[in-house]
Every structure is written in C-alpha cells, then in structure tokens.
Amino acid sequence: MWLDEKSFVVLVSGRGSNLQALIEATKLGFISGSLSLVISDTPGAYALKRAEKESIPTCLLDYQTFSGKKEYETSLLSVLEQVNPSLICLAGYMRMVGRTIVSRFRYRILNIHPSLLPSFPGLEAQRQAVEYGVKVSGCTVHLVDEGMDTGPIIGQAAVPVHDSDTVESLSERILEQEHRVYPEAVRLFLGNKLEIMGRMVKIKE
Ligand code: GAR
C-alpha cells in the first residue's frame, strides 16, 4: 500500500450489493483508496462472503451477543479506532450509528439510503414511497450525523415510480442507481473533492 493511500471500511448487515459495487470501483481504480475492512453486525450476512471472496479482511460483531447497544458500540468504536480509516461507509447497515462514534468520526461516515431524502427516512423507504403514491423516488448518499438519515447530502439519483410497481420492482430500479451513485460519492470523498459548509456539500472543481 502507498503510504499516502487512503483507506475505508464498510459496515454491512445483509446482501452486500452496494459493498460489491464499492469493491468493483476500487479494483478498477475508479476509487483511489483501499478497502481495508468489512464489518458486519449480522452473522451469515452474504456481504461477508463477498468480502472473503476478494480477500478483504472481515470482522463480525454479532449484535445479539452483546448485552446492549452501548456494549456493541464500544466494541465497534474500538475496532474503528484501531483501523482509523479515512472513511466509513454504511452499505445496507441496518442500525443507527451511536452518538459517540458519529462525533469521533464526524463527517467521515457516509450512508446510502433508498429514497430521495428528506422524504422517507428510516426503514423500508421503498415501501413508504410506493404506499405514499409518489411518482418519483430514488436514492441518496449523505454524511451521517446524529439524526435518522438527516446528514448533509452528497449525491442523489431519481427514478420514476410506475403505477404497476411493487416494492420489489421499485427497489430494483433504485438499487441500480445506488450502485452508480455510491462509488461516485466515495471517489469524491477520498479524492478530497467535497467541501462541507453546514448542510451544503459542494463538489470542488
Ligand atoms: C440498499 O437498498 C440500501 O440503500 C438500503 O438497504 C439496501 C441494502 O442492499 N439501506 C437502508 O435502507 C438503510 N436504512 P445491499 O445489502 O445489497 O447493499
């Protein structure tokens, strides 16, 4: 590894298709940085298999084995501090990151969310969109703050919602955009191309 090469870690809970998109973008050199660790809170998450296939180190912090959120977060913080990555990416990580970690890694945590924030934060964003009857939805990459999907927005992509859509068909259409938008945001972040001014994130020329 080059001495000045930046590293990032990815937190996952499940399937890991966004992780895969980040892996591919890194292998292609689109993202310049190294993916140093994949951390999962869920044993058996397919994302862990994807990392293992690529010989990326993995760490399982099985949430159920901790006596509570505080203990879990203490362990997670200690792993993150040991690695001290330039960036932490949440990719289908289905937990809110606690305040201590958010403030320790302020503006160094990104999340991908399957809606056009600030619409439909929280769980099952695609179902919320279908049930609300919106005609356009999409995905958002944002910096993580203490709120639920409330941090400054880096990038978004919109997709149409068709009358015939199910939660599954809309999720698939959004996911395609997630796989494009997330690697782009990570590329910009690690390339020092983002300027954060309060809620605004500008892309430097
Ligand atoms: C993605 O759609 C991601 O945006 C969403 O979970 C899915 C994970 O898929 N994340 C959230 O809803 C976070 N609140 P993946 O495991 O295949 O990347």
XYZ file of C-alpha atoms in Angstrom, residues 113-120 125-140 156-166 169-171 173-174 177 180:
42
model
C -30.446 5.414 1.603
C -33.060 4.154 -0.887
C -35.187 7.301 -1.181
C -34.826 10.928 -2.131
C -34.183 12.353 1.333
C -35.612 14.124 3.210
C -38.584 12.040 2.018
C -38.998 8.601 3.553
C -38.074 3.529 2.329
C -39.167 1.900 -0.941
C -42.383 0.613 0.660
C -43.027 4.064 2.126
C -42.639 5.570 -1.378
C -44.985 3.056 -3.048
C -47.594 3.420 -0.314
C -47.439 7.220 -0.395
C -48.037 7.195 -4.142
C -45.080 9.352 -5.216
C -44.288 9.384 -8.936
C -40.529 9.821 -8.487
C -38.201 8.253 -5.944
C -34.514 7.397 -5.886
C -31.504 7.175 -3.620
C -29.336 9.495 -1.552
C -28.864 11.734 -5.304
C -30.371 9.956 -8.289
C -34.037 9.886 -9.216
C -36.057 7.084 -10.793
C -39.706 7.030 -11.937
C -42.291 5.156 -9.909
C -44.735 3.374 -12.237
C -48.365 2.575 -11.444
C -47.558 -1.113 -11.830
C -44.578 -1.002 -9.425
C -44.288 -3.286 -6.442
C -39.603 -3.696 -8.699
C -39.050 -0.176 -7.358
C -36.251 -1.398 -5.061
C -34.733 0.205 -10.098
C -33.372 2.266 -7.198
C -28.736 3.850 -9.221
C -23.624 4.127 -9.523
